[in-house]
Protein backbone atom coordinates (compact mmCIF):
# COMPACT_ATOMS: atom_id res chain seq x y z
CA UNK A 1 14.59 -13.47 -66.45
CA UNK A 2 16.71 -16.38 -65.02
CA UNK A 3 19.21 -14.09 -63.87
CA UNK A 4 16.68 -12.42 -62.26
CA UNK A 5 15.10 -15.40 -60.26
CA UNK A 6 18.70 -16.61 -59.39
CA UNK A 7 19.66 -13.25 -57.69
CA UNK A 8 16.21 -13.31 -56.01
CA UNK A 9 16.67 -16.69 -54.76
CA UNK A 10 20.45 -16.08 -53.16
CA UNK A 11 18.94 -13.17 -51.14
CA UNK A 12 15.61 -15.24 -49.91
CA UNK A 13 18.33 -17.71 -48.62
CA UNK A 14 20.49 -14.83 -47.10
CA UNK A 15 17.47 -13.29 -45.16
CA UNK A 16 15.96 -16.86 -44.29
CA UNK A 17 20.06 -17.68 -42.48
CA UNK A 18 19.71 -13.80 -41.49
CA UNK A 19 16.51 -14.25 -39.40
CA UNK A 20 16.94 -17.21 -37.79
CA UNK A 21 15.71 -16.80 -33.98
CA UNK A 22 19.31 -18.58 -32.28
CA UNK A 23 17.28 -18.17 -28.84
CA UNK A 24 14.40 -20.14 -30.12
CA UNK A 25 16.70 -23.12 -31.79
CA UNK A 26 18.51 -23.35 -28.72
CA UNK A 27 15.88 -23.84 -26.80
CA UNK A 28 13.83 -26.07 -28.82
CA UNK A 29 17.25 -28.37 -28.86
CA UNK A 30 17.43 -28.08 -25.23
CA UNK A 31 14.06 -29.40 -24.87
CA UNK A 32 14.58 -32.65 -26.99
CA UNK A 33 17.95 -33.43 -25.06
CA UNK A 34 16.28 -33.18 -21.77
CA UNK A 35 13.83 -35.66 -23.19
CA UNK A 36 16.50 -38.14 -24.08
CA UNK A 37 18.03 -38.05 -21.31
CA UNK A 38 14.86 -38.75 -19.03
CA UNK A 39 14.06 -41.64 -21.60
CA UNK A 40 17.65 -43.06 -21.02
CA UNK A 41 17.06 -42.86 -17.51
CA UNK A 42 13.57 -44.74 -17.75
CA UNK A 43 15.14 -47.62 -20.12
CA UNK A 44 12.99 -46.37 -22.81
CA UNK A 45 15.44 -47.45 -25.58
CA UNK A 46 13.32 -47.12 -28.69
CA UNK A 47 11.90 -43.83 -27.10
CA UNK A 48 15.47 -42.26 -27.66
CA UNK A 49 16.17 -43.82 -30.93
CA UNK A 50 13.01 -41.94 -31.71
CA UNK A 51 13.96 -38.78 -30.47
CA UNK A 52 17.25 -38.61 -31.56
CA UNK A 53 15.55 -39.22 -34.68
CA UNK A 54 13.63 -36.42 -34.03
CA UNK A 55 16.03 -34.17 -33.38
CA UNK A 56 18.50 -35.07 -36.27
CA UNK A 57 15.64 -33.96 -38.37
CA UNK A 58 14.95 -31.00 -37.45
CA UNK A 59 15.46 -27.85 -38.45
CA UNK A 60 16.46 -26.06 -34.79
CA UNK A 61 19.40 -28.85 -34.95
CA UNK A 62 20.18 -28.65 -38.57
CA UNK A 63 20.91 -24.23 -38.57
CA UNK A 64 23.14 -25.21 -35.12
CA UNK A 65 25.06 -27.73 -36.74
CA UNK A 66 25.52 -25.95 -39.46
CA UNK A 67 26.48 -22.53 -37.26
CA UNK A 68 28.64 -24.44 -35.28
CA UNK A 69 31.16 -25.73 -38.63
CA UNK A 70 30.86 -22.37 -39.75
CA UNK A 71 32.12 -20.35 -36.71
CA UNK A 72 34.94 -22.53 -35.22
CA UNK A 73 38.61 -22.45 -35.80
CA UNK A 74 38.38 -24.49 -38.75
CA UNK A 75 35.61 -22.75 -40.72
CA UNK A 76 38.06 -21.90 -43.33
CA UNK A 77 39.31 -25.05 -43.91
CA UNK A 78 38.01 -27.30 -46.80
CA UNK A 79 37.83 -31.27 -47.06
CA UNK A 80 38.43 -32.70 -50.14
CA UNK A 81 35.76 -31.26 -52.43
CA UNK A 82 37.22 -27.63 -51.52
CA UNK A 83 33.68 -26.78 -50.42
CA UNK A 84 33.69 -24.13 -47.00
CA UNK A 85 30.48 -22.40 -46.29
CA UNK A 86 31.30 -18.34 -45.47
CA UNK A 87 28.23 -16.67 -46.80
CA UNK A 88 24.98 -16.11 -45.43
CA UNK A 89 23.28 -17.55 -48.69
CA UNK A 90 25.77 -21.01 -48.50
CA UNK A 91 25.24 -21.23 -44.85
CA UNK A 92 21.21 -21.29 -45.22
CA UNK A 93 21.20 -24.23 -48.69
CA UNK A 94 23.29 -26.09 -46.53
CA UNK A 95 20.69 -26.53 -43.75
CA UNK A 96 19.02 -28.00 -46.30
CA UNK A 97 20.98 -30.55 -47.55
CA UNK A 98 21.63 -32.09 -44.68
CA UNK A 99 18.92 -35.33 -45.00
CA UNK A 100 19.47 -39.26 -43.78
CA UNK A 101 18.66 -40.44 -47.14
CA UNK A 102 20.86 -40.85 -49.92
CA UNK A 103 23.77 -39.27 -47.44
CA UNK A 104 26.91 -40.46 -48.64
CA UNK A 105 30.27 -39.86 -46.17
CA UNK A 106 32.98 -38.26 -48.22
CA UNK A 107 36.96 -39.35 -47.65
CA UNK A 108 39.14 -37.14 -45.40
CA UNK A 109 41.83 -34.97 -46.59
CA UNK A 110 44.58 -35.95 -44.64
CA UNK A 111 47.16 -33.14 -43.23
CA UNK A 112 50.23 -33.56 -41.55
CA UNK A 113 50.58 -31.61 -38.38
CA UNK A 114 53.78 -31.09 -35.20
CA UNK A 115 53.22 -33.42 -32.23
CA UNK A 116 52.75 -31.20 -28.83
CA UNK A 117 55.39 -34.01 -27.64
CA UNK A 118 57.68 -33.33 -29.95
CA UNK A 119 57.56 -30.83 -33.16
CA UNK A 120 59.94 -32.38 -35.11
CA UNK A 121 57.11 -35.54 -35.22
CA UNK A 122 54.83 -34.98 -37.49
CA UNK A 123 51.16 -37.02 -36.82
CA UNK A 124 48.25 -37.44 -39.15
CA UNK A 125 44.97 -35.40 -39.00
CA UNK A 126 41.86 -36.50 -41.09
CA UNK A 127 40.13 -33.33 -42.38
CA UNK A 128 36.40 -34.21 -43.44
CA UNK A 129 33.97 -32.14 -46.18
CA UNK A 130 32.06 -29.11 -44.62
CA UNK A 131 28.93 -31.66 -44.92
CA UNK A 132 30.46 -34.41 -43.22
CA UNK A 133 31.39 -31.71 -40.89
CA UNK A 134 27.88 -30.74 -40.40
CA UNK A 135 26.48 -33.92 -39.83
CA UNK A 136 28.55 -34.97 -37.44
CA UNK A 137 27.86 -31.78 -35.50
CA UNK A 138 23.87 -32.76 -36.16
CA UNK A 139 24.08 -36.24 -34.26
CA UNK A 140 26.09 -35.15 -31.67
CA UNK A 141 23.70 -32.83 -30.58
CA UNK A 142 21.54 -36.43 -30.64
CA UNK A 143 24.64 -38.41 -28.88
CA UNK A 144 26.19 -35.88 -26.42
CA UNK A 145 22.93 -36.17 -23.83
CA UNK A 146 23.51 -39.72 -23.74
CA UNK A 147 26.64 -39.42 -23.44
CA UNK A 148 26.99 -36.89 -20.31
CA UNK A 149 24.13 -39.30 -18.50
CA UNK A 150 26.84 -42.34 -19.10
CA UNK A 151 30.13 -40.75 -18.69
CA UNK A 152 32.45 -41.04 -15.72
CA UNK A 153 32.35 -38.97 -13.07
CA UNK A 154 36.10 -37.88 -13.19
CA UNK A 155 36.11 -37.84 -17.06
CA UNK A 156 37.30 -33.99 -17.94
CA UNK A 157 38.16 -33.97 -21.48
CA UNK A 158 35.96 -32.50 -24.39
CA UNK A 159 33.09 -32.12 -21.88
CA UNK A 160 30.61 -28.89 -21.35
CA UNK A 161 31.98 -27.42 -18.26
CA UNK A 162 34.56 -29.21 -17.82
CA UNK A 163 38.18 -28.17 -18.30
CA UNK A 164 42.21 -29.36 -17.37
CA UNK A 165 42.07 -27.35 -14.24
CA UNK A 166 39.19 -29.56 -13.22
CA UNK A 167 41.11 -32.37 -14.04
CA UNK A 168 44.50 -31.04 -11.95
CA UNK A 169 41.96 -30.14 -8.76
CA UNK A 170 40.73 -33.54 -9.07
CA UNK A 171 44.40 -35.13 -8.99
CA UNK A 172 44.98 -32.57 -5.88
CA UNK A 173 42.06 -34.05 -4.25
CA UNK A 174 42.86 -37.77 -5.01
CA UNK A 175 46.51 -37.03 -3.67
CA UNK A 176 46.47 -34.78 -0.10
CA UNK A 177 45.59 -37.86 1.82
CA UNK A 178 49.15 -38.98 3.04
CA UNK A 179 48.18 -42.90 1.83
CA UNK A 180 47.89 -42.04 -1.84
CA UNK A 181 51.64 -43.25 -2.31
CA UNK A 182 51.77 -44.37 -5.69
CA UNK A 183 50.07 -43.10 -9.62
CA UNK A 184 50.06 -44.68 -12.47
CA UNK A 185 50.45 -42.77 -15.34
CA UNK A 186 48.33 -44.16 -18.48
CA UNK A 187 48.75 -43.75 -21.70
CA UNK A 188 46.74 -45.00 -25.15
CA UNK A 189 48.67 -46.32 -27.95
CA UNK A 190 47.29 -44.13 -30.94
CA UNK A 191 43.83 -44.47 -28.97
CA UNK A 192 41.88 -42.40 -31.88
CA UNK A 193 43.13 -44.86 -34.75
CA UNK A 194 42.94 -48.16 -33.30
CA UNK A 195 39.35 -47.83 -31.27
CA UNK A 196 37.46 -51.46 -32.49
CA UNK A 197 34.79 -49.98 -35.17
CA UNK A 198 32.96 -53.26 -34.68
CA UNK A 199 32.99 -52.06 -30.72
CA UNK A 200 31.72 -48.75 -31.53
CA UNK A 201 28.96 -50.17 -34.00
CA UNK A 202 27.65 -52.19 -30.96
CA UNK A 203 27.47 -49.77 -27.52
CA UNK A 204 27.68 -46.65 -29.53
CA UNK A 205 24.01 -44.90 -28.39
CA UNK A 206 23.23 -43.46 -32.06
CA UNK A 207 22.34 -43.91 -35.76
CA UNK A 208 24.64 -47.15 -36.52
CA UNK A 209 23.96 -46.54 -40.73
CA UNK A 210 25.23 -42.64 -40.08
CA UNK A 211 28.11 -43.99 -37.97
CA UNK A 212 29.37 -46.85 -40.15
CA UNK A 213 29.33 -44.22 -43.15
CA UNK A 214 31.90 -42.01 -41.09
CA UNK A 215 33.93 -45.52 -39.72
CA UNK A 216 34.66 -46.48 -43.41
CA UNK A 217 34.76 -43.42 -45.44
CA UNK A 218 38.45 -43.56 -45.95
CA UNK A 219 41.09 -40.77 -46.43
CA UNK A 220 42.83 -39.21 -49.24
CA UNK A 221 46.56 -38.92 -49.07
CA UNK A 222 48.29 -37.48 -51.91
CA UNK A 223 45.55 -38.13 -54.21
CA UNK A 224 45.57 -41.72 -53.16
CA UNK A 225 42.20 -43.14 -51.63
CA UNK A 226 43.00 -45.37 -48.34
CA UNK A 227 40.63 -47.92 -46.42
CA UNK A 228 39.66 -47.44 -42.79
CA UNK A 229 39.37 -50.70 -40.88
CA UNK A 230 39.80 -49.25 -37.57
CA UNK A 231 39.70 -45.92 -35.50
CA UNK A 232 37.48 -42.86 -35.43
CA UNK A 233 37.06 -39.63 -38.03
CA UNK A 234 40.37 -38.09 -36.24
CA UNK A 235 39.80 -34.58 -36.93
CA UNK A 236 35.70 -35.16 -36.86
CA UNK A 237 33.97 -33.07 -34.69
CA UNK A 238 32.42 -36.02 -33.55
CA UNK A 239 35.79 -38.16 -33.04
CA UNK A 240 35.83 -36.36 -28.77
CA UNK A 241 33.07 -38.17 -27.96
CA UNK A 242 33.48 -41.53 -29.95
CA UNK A 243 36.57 -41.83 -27.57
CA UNK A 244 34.87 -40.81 -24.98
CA UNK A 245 32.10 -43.15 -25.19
CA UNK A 246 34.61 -46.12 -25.65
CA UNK A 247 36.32 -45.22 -22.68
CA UNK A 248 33.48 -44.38 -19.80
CA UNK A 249 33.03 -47.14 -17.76
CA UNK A 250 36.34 -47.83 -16.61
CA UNK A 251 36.39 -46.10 -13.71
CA UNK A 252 32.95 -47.56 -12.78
CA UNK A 253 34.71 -50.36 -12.85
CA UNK A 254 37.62 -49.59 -10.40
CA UNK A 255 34.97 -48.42 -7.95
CA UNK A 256 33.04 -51.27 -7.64
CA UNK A 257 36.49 -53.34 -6.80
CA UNK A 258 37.72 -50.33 -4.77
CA UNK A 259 35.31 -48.26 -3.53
CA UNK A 260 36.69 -44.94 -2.08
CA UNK A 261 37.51 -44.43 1.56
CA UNK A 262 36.61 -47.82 2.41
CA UNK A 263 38.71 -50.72 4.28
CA UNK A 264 39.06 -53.68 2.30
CA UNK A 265 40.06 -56.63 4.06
CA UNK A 266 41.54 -58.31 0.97
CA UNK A 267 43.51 -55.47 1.36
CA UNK A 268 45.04 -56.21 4.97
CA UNK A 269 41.96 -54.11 6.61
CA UNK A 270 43.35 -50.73 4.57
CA UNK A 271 42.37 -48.32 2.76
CA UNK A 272 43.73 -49.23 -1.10
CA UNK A 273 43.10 -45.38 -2.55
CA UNK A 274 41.84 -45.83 -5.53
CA UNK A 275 40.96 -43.02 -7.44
CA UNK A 276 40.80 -42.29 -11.38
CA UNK A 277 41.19 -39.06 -13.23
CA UNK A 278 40.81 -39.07 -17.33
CA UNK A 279 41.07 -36.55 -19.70
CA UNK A 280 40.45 -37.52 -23.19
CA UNK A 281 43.14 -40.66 -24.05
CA UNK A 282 45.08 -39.51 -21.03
CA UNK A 283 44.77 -40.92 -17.51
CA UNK A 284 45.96 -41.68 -14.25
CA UNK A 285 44.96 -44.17 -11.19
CA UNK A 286 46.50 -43.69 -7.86
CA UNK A 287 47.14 -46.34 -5.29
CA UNK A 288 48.53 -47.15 -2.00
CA UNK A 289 51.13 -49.06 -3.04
CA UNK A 290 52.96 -49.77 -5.99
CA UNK A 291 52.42 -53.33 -6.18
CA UNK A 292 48.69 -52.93 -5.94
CA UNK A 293 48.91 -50.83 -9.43
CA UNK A 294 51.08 -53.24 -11.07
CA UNK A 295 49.38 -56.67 -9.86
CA UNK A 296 46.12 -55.77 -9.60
CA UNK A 297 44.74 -52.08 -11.06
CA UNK A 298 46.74 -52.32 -14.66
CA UNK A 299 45.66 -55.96 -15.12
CA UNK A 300 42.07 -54.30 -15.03
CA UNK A 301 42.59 -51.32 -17.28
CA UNK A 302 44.49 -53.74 -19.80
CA UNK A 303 41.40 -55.85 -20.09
CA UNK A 304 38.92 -53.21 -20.25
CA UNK A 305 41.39 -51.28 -23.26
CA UNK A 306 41.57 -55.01 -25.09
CA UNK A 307 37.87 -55.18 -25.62
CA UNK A 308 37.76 -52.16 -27.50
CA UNK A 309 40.75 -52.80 -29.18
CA UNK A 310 43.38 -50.71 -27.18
CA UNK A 311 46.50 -51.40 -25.64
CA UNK A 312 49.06 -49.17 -23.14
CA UNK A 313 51.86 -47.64 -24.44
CA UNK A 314 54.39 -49.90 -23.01
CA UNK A 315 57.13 -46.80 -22.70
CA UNK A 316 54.68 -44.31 -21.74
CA UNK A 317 52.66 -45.93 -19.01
CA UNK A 318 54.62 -45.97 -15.53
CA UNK A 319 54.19 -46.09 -12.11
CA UNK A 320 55.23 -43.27 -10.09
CA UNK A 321 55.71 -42.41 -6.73
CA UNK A 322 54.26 -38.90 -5.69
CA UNK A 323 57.16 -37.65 -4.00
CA UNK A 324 58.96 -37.74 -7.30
CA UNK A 325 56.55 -36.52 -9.28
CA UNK A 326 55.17 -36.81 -12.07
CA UNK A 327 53.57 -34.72 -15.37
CA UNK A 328 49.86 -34.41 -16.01
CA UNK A 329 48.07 -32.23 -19.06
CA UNK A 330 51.43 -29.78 -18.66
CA UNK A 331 51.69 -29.69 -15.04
CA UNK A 332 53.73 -30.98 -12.81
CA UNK A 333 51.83 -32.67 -9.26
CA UNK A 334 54.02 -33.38 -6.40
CA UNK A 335 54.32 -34.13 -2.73
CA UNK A 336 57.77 -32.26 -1.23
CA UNK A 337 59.22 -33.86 1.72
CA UNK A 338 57.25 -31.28 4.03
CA UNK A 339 53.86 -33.40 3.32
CA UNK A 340 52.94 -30.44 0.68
CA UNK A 341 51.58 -31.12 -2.21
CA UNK A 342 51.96 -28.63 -5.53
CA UNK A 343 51.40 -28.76 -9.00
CA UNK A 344 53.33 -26.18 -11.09
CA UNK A 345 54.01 -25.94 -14.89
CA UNK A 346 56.02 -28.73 -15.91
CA UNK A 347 59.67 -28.51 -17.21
CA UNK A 348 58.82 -29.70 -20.77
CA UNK A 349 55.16 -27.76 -21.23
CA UNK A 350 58.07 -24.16 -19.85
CA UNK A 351 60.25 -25.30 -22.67
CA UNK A 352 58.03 -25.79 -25.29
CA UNK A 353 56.00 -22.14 -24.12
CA UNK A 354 59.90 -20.28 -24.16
CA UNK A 355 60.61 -22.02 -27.83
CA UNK A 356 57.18 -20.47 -29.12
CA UNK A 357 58.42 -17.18 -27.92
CA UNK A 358 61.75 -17.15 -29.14
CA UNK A 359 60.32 -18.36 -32.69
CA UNK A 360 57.61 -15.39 -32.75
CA UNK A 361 60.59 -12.90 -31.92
CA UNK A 362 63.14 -14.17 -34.22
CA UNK A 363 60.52 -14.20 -36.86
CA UNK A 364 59.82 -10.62 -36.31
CA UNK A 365 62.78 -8.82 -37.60
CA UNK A 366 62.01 -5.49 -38.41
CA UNK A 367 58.85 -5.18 -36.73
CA UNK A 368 58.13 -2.28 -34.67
CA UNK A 369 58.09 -3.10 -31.12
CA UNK A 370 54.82 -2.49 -30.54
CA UNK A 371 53.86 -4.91 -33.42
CA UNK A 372 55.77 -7.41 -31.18
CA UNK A 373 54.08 -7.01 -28.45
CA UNK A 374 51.07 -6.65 -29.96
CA UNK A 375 51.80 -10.52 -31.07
CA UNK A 376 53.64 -11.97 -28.08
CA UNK A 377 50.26 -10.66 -25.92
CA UNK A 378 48.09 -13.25 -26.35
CA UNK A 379 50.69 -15.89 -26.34
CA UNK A 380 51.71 -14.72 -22.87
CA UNK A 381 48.31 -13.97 -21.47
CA UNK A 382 46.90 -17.62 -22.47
CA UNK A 383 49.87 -19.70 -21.23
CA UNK A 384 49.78 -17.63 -18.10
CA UNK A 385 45.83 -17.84 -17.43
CA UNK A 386 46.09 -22.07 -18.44
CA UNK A 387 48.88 -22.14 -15.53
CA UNK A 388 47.74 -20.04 -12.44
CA UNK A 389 43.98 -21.62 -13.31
CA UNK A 390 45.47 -24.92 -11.85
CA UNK A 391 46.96 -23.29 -8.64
């Protein structure tokens, strides 16, 4: 008779997952984001507390949260209970399960994966529980309104709608006026592990009990638990927009001091060409002059980094001029002597494409070669559509 019940009970749950109207959730999502959003805009700050809230309970943004950790890349992948959710029946308890009270954040399983820079560097990746997964994908629904209403305008990474080639149009832009001389190439010192959690407990725009939980949760390495003290879930779903959060403003910022196209006469009566570009931890600020970026612009993005508990790399932040060039989110953007201004695959993103390739082919002794190109296909189709999308 138990048997019976049990079997009956794993197909109710596979028919409830089954039936779910995706239209209809999506929709009734869409409807409480627009409503945060126009209470952010009003200054109603309890009224989006309360509906984030609202929407963190419900069950339209429970079955996407849940759909969304079990149809990405990493759906396969387990944190450190082993747990993944790949059946119908799983998928629909786990909607279920995902409650404020009594929720407990769970270590991450920590990986070891290449650096894009350099594959002989390997750099640590924080893998967190399907749940944990879940959750985080539940408040972000909750967060990411807020966070598109506060974001900068020439922020491009790990946005809706928003992609590199935006980002390389934007640099285009910033640069065909001939008295955009000078760019200064930023870069975050391990930005994702060293973001103040005390900062993000403050002017973080969500639950601060559901955050802290993620902030401290640890990691497991080799069986050993370790302490968090700083940083974000790296390898959270919800890590994107943590940074992302922490790092809007900024070019606000910048503005106000230089606003664009406009004379300055602290600035001799010129024009100082200010303009910022992010994506994700990755940035860069072009200037007239060189010594406008060095005296004046970097003192202002070191300050505004040092509050949040970020620093430049000292070896990776320079200041370039744009008729030498210089390499942004694996292009190349530079100003020939003609006055032209290109961007073009750079050297290092070519050489790390070609090394892919040769690995695939060496590894594919004895295939047929139609396997081969069966294989080297997508390779070559998505490093080719990435490259002539930022033409």
């Amino acid at each position: 008779m138990t048997t019976v019940q049990t079997a009956g009970a794993v197909s109710g749950a596979a028919a409830e997952w089954l039936a779910i109207d995706w239209q209809s959730v999506n929709r009734n999502v869409r409807r409480l984001q627009v409503r945060i959003v126009q209470a952010w805009k009003a200054g109603r700050w309890n009224k989006v507390k309360a509906l984030q809230h609202l929407l963190t309970c419900s069950y339209s943004g429970k079955v996407l949260a849940v759909r969304r950790v079990t149809e990405n890349a990493g759906k396969k992948t387990s944190g450190v209970d082993g747990e993944i959710w790949d059946t119908p029946e799983k998928k629909a308890q786990a909607v279920h399960v995902l409650k404020r009270n009594g929720y407990r954040a769970q270590p991450l399983r920590r990986v070891y994966i290449p650096k894009k820079s350099d594959s002989k560097t390997m750099r640590p990746l924080g893998i967190p529980t399907m749940k944990d997964r879940a959750m985080q994908a539940l408040h972000l629904l909750a967060l990411a309104p807020v966070g598109e209403t506060i974001a900068d305008p020439n922020s491009y990474g790990f946005r809706e709608q928003r992609s590199c080639a935006d980002a390389i149009e934007q640099c285009y832009l910033a640069l065909r006026s001939a008295n955009t001389q000078w760019v200064l190439e930023g870069d975050i010192k391990a930005c994702f592990d060293t973001i103040s959690k005390d900062w993000l407990l403050t002017h973080i725009p969500m639950d601060k009990v559901i955050l802290e939980k993620w902030l401290t949760a640890g990691y497991m390495d080799k069986h050993v638990l370790h302490e968090t003290t700083d940083g974000t879930p790296q390898g959270g779903i919800i890590s994107p927009a943590l940074a992302n959060c922490a790092l809007d403003g900024l070019e606000r910022i910048l503005k106000d001091k230089y606003p664009t196209g406009r004379a300055l006469k602290s600035f001799g009566g010129l024009c100082p060409s200010v303009n910022f570009i992010r994506y994700a931890d990755d940035f860069v600020i072009t200037g007239r002059t060189k010594e406008l970026l060095e005296g004046e612009v970097k003192p202002i993005v070191m300050q505004f980094l040092q509050e949040r508990g970020l620093e430049l790399s000292p070896t990776k932040t320079v200041i370039t001029h744009v008729e030498k060039g210089f390499d942004f989110l694996g292009q190349n953007v530079r100003r020939y002597p003609n006055g032209r201004l290109f961007t073009k695959p750079s050297k290092k993103n070519v050489k790390t494409f070609l090394a892919g390739i040769r690995t695939t082919i060496k590894a594919a002794l004895g295939m047929s070669a139609a396997d081969l190109i069966e294989e080297l296909n997508p390779k070559v189709r998505g490093w080719a559509n990435y490259t002539s999308a930022h033409k």
